[in-house]
Coordinates of C-alpha atoms in Angstrom, one line a residue:
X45 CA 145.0 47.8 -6.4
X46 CA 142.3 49.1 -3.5
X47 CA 141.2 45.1 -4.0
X48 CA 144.2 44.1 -2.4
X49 CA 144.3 47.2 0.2
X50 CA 141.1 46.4 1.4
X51 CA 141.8 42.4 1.5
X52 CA 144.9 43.2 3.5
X53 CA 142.4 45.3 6.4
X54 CA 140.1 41.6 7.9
X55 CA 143.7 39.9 7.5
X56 CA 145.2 42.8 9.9
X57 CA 142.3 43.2 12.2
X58 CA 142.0 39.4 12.6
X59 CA 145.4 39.0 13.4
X60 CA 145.8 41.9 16.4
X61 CA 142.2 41.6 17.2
X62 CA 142.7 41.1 21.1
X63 CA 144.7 44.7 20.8
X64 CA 142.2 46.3 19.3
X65 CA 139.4 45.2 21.2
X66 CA 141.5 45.9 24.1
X67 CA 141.6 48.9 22.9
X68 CA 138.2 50.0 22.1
X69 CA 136.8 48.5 25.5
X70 CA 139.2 50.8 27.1
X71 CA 138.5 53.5 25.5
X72 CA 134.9 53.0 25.6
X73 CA 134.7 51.9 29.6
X74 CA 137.3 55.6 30.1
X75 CA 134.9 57.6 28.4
X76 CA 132.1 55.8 29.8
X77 CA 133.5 57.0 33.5
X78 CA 134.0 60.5 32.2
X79 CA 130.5 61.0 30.8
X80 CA 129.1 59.3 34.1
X81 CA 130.7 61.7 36.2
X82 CA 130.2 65.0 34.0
X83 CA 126.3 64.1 33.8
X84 CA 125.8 63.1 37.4
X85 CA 127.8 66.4 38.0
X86 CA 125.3 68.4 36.0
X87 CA 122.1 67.1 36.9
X88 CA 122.7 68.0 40.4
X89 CA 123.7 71.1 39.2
X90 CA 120.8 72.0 37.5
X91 CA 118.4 70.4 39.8
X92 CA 119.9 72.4 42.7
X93 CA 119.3 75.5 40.6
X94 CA 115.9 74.7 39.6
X95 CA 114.9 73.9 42.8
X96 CA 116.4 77.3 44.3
X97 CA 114.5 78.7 41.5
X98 CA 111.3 77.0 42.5
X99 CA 111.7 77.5 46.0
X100 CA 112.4 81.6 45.5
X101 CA 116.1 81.3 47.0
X102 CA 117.1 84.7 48.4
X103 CA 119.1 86.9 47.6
X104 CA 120.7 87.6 50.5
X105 CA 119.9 87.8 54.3
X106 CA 120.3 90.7 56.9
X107 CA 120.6 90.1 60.9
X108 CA 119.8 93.1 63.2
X109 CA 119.5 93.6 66.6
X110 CA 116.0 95.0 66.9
X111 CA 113.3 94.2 64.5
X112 CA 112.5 96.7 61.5
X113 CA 109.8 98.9 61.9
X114 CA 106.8 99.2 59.7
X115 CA 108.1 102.1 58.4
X116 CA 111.7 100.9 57.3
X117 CA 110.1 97.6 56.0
X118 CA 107.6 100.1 53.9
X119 CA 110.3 101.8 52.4
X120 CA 112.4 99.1 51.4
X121 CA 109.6 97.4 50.1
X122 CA 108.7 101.1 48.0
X123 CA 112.3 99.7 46.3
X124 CA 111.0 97.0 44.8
X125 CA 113.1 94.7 47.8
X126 CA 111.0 91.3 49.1
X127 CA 111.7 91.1 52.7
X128 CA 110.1 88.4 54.9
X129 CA 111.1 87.3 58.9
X130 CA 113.3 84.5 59.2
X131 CA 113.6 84.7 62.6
X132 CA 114.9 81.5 65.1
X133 CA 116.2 80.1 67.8
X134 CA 117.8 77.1 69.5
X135 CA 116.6 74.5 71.8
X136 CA 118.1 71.2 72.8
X137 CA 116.7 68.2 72.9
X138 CA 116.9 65.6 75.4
X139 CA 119.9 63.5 73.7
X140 CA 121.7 66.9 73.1
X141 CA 121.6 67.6 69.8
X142 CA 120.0 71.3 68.9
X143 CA 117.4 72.1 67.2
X144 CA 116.9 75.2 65.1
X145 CA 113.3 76.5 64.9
X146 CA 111.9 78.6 62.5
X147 CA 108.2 79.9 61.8
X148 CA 106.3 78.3 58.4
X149 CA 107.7 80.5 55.1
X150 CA 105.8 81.8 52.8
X151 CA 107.5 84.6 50.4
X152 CA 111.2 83.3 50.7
X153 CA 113.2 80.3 50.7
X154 CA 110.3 77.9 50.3
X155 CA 111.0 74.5 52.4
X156 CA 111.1 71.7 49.7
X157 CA 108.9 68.8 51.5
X158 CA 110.4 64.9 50.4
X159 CA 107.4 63.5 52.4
X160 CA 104.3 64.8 54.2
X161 CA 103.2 68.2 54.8
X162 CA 104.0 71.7 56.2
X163 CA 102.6 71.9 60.1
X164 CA 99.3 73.5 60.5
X165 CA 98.2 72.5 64.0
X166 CA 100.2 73.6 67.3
X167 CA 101.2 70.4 68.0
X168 CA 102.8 69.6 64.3
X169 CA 106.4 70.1 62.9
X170 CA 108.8 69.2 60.0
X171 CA 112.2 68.5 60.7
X172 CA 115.2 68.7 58.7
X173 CA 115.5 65.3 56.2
X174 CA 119.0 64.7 57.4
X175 CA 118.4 64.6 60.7
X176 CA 115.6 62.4 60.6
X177 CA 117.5 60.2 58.5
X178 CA 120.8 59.9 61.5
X179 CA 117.4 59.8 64.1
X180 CA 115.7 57.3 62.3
X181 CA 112.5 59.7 62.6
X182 CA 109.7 59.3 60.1
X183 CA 106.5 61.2 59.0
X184 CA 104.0 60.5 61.9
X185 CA 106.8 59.7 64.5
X186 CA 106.0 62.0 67.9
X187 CA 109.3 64.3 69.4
X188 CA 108.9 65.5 72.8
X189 CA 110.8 69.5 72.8
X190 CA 110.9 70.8 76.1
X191 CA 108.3 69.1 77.6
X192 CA 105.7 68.9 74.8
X193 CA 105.2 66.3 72.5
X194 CA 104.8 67.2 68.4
X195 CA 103.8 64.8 66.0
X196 CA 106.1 65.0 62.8
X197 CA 104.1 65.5 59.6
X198 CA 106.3 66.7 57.2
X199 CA 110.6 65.5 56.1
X200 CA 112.3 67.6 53.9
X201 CA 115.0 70.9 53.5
X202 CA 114.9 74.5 52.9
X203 CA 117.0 75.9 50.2
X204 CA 119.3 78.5 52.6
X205 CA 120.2 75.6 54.9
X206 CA 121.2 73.0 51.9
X207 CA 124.4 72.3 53.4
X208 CA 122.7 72.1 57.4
X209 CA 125.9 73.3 59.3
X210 CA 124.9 75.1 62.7
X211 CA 127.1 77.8 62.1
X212 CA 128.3 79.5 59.2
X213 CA 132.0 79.3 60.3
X214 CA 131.6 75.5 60.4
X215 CA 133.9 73.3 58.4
X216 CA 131.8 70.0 59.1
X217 CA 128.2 69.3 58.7
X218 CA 126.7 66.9 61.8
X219 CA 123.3 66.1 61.1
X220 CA 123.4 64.1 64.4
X221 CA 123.8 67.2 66.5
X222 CA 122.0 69.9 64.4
X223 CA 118.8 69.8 62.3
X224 CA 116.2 72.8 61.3
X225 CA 112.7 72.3 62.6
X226 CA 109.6 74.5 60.9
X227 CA 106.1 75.1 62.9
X228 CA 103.0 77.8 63.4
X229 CA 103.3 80.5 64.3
X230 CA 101.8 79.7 67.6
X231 CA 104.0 77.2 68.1
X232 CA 107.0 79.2 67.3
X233 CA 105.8 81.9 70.4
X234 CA 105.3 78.7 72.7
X235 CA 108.5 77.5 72.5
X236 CA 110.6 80.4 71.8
X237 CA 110.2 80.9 76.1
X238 CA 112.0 77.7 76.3
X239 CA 115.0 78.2 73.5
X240 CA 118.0 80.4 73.9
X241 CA 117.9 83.8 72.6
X242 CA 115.9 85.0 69.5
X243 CA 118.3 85.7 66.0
X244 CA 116.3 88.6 64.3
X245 CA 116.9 87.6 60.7
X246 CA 115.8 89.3 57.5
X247 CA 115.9 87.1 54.2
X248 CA 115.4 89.2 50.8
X249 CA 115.4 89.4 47.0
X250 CA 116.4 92.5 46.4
X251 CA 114.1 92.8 43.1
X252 CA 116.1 95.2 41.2
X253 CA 117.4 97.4 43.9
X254 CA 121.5 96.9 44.6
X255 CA 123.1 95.2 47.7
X256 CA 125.1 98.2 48.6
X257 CA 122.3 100.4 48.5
X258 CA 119.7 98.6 50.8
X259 CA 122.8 97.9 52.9
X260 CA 123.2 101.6 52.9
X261 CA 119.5 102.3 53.6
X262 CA 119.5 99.8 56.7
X263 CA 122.4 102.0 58.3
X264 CA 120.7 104.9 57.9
X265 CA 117.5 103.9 59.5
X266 CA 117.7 105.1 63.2
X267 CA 118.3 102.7 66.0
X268 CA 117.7 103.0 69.4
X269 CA 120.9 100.9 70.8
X270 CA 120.0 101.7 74.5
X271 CA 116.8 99.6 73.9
X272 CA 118.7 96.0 73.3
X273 CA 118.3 94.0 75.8
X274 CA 121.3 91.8 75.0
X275 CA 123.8 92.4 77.8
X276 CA 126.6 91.5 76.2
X277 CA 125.7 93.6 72.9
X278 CA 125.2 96.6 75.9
X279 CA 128.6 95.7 77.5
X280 CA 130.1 96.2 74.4
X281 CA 128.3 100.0 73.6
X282 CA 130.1 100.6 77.0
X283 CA 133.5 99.3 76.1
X284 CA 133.3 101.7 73.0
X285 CA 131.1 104.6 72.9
X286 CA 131.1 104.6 76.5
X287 CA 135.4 104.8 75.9
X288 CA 134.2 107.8 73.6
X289 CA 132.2 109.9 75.9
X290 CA 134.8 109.4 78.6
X291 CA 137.1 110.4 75.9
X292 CA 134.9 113.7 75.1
X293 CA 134.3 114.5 78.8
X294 CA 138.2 114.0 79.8
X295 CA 139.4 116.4 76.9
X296 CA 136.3 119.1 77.7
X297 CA 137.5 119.0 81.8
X298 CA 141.7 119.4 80.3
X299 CA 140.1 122.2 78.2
X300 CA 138.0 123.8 81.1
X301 CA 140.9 124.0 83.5
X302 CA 143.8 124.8 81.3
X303 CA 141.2 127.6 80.9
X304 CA 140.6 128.6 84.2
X305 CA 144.7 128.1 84.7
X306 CA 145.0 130.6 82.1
X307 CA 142.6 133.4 83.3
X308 CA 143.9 133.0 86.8
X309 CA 147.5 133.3 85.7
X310 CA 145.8 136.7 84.3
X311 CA 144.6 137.8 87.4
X312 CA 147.9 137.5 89.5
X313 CA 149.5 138.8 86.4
X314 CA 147.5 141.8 87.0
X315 CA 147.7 142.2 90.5
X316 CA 151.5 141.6 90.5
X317 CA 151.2 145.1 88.6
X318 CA 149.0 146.8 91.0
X319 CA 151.1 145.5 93.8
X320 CA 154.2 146.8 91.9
X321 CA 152.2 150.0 91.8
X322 CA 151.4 150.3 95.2
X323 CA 154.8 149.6 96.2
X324 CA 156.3 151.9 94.2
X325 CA 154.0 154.9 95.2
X326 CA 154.5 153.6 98.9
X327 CA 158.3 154.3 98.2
X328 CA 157.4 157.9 97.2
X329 CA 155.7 158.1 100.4
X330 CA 158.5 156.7 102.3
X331 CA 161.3 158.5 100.5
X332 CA 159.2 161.6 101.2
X333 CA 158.8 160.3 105.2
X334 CA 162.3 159.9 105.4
X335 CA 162.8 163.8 103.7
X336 CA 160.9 165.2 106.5
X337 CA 162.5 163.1 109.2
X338 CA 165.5 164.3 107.9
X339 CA 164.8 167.8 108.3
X340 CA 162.8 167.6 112.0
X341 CA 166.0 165.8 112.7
X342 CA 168.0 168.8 111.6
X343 CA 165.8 170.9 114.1
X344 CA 165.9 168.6 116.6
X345 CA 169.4 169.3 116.8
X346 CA 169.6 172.7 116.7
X347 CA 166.8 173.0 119.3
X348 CA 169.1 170.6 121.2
X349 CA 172.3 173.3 120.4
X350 CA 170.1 175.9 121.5
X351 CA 168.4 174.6 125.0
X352 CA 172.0 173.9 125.7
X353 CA 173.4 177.2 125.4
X354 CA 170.3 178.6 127.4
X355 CA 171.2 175.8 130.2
X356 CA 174.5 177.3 130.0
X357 CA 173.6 180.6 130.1
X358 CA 171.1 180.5 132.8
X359 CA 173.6 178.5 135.1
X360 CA 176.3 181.3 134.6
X361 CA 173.4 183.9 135.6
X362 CA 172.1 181.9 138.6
X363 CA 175.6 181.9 140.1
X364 CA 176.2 185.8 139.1
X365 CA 172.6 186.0 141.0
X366 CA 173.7 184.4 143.9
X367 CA 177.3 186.0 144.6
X368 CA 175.6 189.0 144.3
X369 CA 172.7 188.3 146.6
X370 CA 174.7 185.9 148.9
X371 CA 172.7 183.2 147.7
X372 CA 169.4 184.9 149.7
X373 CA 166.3 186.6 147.8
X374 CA 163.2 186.2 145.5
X375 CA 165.7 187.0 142.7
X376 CA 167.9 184.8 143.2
X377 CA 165.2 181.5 144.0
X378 CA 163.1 182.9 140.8
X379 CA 166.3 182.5 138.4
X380 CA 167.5 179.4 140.4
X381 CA 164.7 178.0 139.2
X382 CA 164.8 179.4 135.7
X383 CA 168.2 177.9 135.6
X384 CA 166.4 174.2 136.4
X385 CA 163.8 174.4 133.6
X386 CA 165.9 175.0 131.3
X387 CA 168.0 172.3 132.3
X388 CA 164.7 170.4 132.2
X389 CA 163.6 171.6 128.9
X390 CA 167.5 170.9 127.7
X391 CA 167.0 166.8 129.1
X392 CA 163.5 167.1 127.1
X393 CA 165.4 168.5 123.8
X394 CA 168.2 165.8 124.5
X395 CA 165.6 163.2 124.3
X396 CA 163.4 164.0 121.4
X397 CA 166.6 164.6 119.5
X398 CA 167.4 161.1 120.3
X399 CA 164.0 160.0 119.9
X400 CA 163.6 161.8 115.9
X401 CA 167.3 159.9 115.2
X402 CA 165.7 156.7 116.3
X403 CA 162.8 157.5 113.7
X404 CA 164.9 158.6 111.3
X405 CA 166.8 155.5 111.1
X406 CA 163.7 153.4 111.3
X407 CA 162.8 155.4 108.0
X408 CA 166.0 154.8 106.5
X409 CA 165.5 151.1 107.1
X410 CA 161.5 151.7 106.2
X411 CA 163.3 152.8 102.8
X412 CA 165.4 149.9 101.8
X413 CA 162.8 147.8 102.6
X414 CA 160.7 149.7 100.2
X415 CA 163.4 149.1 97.7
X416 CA 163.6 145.4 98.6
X417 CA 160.1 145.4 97.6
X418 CA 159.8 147.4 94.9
X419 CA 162.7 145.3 93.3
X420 CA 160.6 141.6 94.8
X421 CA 157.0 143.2 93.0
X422 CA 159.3 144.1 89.5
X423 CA 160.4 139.8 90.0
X424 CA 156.9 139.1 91.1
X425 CA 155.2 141.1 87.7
X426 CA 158.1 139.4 85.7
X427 CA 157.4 136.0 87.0
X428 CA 153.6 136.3 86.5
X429 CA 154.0 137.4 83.0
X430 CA 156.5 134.6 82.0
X431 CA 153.5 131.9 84.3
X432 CA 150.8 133.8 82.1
X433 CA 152.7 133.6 79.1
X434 CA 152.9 129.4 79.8
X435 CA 149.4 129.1 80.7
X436 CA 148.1 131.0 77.2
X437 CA 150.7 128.6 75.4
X438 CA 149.0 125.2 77.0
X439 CA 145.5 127.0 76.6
X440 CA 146.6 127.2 73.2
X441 CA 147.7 123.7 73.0
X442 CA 144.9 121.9 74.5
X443 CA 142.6 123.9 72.5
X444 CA 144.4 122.7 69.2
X445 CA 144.1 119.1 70.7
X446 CA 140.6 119.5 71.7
X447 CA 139.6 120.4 67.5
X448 CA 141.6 117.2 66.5
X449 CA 140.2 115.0 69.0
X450 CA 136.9 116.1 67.9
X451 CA 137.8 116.1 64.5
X452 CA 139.1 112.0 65.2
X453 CA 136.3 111.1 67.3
X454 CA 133.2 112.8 64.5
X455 CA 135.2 110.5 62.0
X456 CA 135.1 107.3 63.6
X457 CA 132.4 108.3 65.6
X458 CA 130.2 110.0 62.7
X459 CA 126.9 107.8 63.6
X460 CA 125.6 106.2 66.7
X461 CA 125.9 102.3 66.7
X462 CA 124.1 100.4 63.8
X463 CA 121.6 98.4 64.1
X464 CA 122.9 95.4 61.5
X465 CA 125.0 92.7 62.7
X466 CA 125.7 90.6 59.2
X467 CA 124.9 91.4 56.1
X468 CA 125.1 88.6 53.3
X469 CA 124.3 88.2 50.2
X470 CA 123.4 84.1 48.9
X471 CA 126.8 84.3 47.2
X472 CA 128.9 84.6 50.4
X473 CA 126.4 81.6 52.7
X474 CA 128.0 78.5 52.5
X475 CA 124.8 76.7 53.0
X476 CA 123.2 77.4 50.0
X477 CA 124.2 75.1 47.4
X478 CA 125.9 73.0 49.1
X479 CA 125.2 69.8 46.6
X480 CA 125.8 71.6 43.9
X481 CA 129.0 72.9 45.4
X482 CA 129.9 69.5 46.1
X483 CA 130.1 68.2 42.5
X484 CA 131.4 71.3 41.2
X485 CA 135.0 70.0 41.5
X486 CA 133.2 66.6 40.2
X487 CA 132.5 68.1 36.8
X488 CA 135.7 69.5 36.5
X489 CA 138.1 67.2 37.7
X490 CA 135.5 64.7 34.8
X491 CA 136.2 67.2 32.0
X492 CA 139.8 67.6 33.1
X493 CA 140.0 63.7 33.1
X494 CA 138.7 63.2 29.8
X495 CA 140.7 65.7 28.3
X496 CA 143.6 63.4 29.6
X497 CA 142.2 60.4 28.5
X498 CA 142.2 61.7 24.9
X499 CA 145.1 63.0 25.1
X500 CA 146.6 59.1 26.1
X501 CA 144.8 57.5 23.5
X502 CA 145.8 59.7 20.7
X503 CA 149.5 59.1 22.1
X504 CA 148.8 55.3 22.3
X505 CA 147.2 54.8 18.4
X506 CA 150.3 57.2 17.5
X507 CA 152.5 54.5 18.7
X508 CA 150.0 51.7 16.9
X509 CA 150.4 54.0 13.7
X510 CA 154.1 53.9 14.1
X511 CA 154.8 50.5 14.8
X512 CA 153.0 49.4 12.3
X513 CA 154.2 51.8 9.4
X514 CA 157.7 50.1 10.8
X515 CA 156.4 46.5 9.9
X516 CA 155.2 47.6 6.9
X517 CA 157.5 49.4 5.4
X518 CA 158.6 46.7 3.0
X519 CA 155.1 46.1 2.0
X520 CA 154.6 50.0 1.5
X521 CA 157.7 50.2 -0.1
X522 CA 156.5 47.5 -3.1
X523 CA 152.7 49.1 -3.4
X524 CA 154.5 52.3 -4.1
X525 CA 156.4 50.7 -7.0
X526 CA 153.0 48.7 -7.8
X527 CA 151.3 52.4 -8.9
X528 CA 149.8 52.8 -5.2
X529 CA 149.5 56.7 -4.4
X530 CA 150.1 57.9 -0.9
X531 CA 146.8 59.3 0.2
X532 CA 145.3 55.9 -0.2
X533 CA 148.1 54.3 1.9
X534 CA 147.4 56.8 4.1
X535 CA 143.9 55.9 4.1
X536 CA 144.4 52.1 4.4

């Protein structure tokens, strides 16, 4: 009975031969495509990575305002952290694109030469591979940069500028306006007088040590900001710790004169009370005036009362005199005159009286206006205590405000300025890996398009199995009545 099965499988394969060659080519030219674009994935993958590998890729890369000293390079290096100069700057060229120039490498970020050689002479330099390639510039071509002419003795790419963009914000790469250039040392001071302002760049492989800790190390390193010369980097020190000293110096003056405020509201506080003392023991005196006005008044008038009664009396005896004498004699002339003294001394008596009640009234007066002002220094005491009272309250105040604001400003203001301006480690720079990071995607969207491939095919041979279980079924129908077991229908 297998005879027969296995006659029945050229008969079948003959007859729906186009399908299943159809079939298999397809199958074959999908999977074909899917392996291509997995492998070409991978090998860039890997060749990236073994390139980064043999070109000592960093591990990150620090930017600063002022170069590291000695010192801090010393002790990070004491951490087992590789730290090497990538300093540059910019220049342009005469059809505008920019250049960015770097000094020859030797620790980190090796440059990876496709033709010729690193520059050695003062006159030499290797460019960028991409920007010869939109310049048409070849190994031994000559480039005249600012003036000078350099002869061109190396093509090729460093690992941390893979992906060439001119900054790191940069969506599109333009290898006709941008391209890396490495030379000497020597070369590097000659034309750095010529290109825009120096980037102070630190690349480093961090050799055990972690990111957060030599990020926390270059913080603390002190950092002479008023030393930059870059005027906008000083503009901005005045925008903000200049803010903060004016700030400090605004609170300290509120402090200083609510202060002063409050001590001299002390001092008229206490001379309202001295005041109110003086005025009071000036009403004793005045209350003790007007006592004894009151009582030479009380003897002015009875001096008055009694110079009066004399007058009288001495005008009744000068008339008794002079009836008697007939108006003649020393007798009479001597009391005559007595009689006009005392009228005199009567006139005198009439006008001191009148003189003490003047005085006495002006005391009486002198008194209530001792009382007026005894009661104004009691309102003056009362307002300078209720004014000194207000003054220790905003004292009080401003000197609760001062603590917080100091409080506020050692928290956000807990170190001077720092001397990093970007930190990044190789993970965060979108210009390493850049080929590799193109094809990522590639080698998934491959896997992810084999998977659906598969997926299709076993759908479509379903169907095949089907349909032709369907024709069959007659035919299976009579080899299961022939003796034929299932598995080797199944099989067949």
């Amino acid at each position: 009975m297998k005879k027969v099965l296995l006659k029945r499988f050229p008969r079948e394969l003959k007859k729906n031969l186009f399908r299943y060659l159809s079939l298999y080519l397809l199958i074959t030219f999908s999977l074909f495509v899917v392996f291509s674009i997995v492998d070409a994935s991978e090998r860039i993958i890997q060749g990236t990575e073994k390139n980064q590998e043999r070109s000592k890729l960093e591990d990150g890369q620090v930017t600063v305002f002022m170069p590291f000293t000695d010192g801090q390079i010393k002790a990070m290096e004491e951490k087992g952290v590789t730290l090497e100069p990538h300093f540059h700057f910019e220049i342009t060229m005469e059809d505008g694109s920019v250049l960015q120039v770097f000094e020859n490498r030797e620790k980190i970020d090796l440059y990876t030469l496709d033709e010729g050689r690193l520059a050695s002479g003062s006159s030499e330099i290797v460019l960028e591979k991409r920007y010869c390639s939109e310049k048409g510039i070849k190994v031994g071509d000559s480039v005249s940069i600012c003036g000078d002419a350099y002869q061109v003795v190396g093509v090729g790419s460093s690992v941390d500028y893979d992906a060439p963009y001119r900054k790191l914000a940069d969506m599109v790469i333009d290898s006709s306006a941008f391209g890396t250039a490495f030379v000497t040392k020597e070369s590097y001071d000659h034309l750095k007088k010529s290109g825009s302002s120096e980037e102070l760049t630190y690349a480093f492989l961090l050799g055990g040590m972690d990111s957060a800790e030599l990020k926390q190390m270059i913080k603390d390193f002190p950092f002479d900001y008023d030393s930059v010369d870059d005027p906008y980097y000083q503009e901005l020190l005045k925008d903000s710790y200049g803010k903060k000293d004016e700030l400090v110096d605004g609170i300290n003056e509120l402090f200083d004169g609510s202060k002063e405020l409050c001590n001299g509201a002390k001092e008229l506080r206490d001379g309202a009370v001295e005041l109110k003392d003086g005025t009071s023991e000036l009403k004793d005196g005045v209350v003790e005036l007007e006592d004894g006005l009151k009582t030479l008044k009380e003897g002015a008038t009875e001096l008055k009362d009694g110079t009066g009664e004399l007058k009288k009396t001495g005008e009744q005896f000068a008339a008794q005199i002079g009836q008697m004498t007939g108006g003649q004699g020393d007798l009479y002339g001597a009391v005559t005159m007595f009689a006009k003294g005392v009228a005199k001394a009567d006139e005198g008596t009439g006008s001191l009286k009148e003189g003490i009640d003047e005085v006495y009234e002006g005391a009486e007066k002198l008194s209530d206006g001792t009382n007026d002002l005894v009661g104004g220094a009691g309102d003056l005491v009362d307002g300078a205590n209720e004014l000194y009272d207000g003054t220790t309250e905003l004292y009080d105040g401003i000197k609760e405000l001062k603590e917080k604001t100091d409080d506020l400003i050692d928290q956000f203001f807990d170190k001077g300025p720092e001397n990093i301006t970007s930190f990044m480690l190789k993970t965060d720079n979108n210009r390493i890996g850049g080929a590799s990071g193109d094809v990522f995607i590639d080698r998934y969207v491959g896997l992810f398009a084999g998977v659906v491939i598969m997926v299709l095919f076993t759908y479509v041979l379903s169907v095949f199995v089907i349909h032709q279980i369907q024709s069959e079924s007659s035919v299976i129908g009579a080899l299961y009545s022939l003796g034929v077991r299932k598995k080797e229908l199944l099989i067949h």
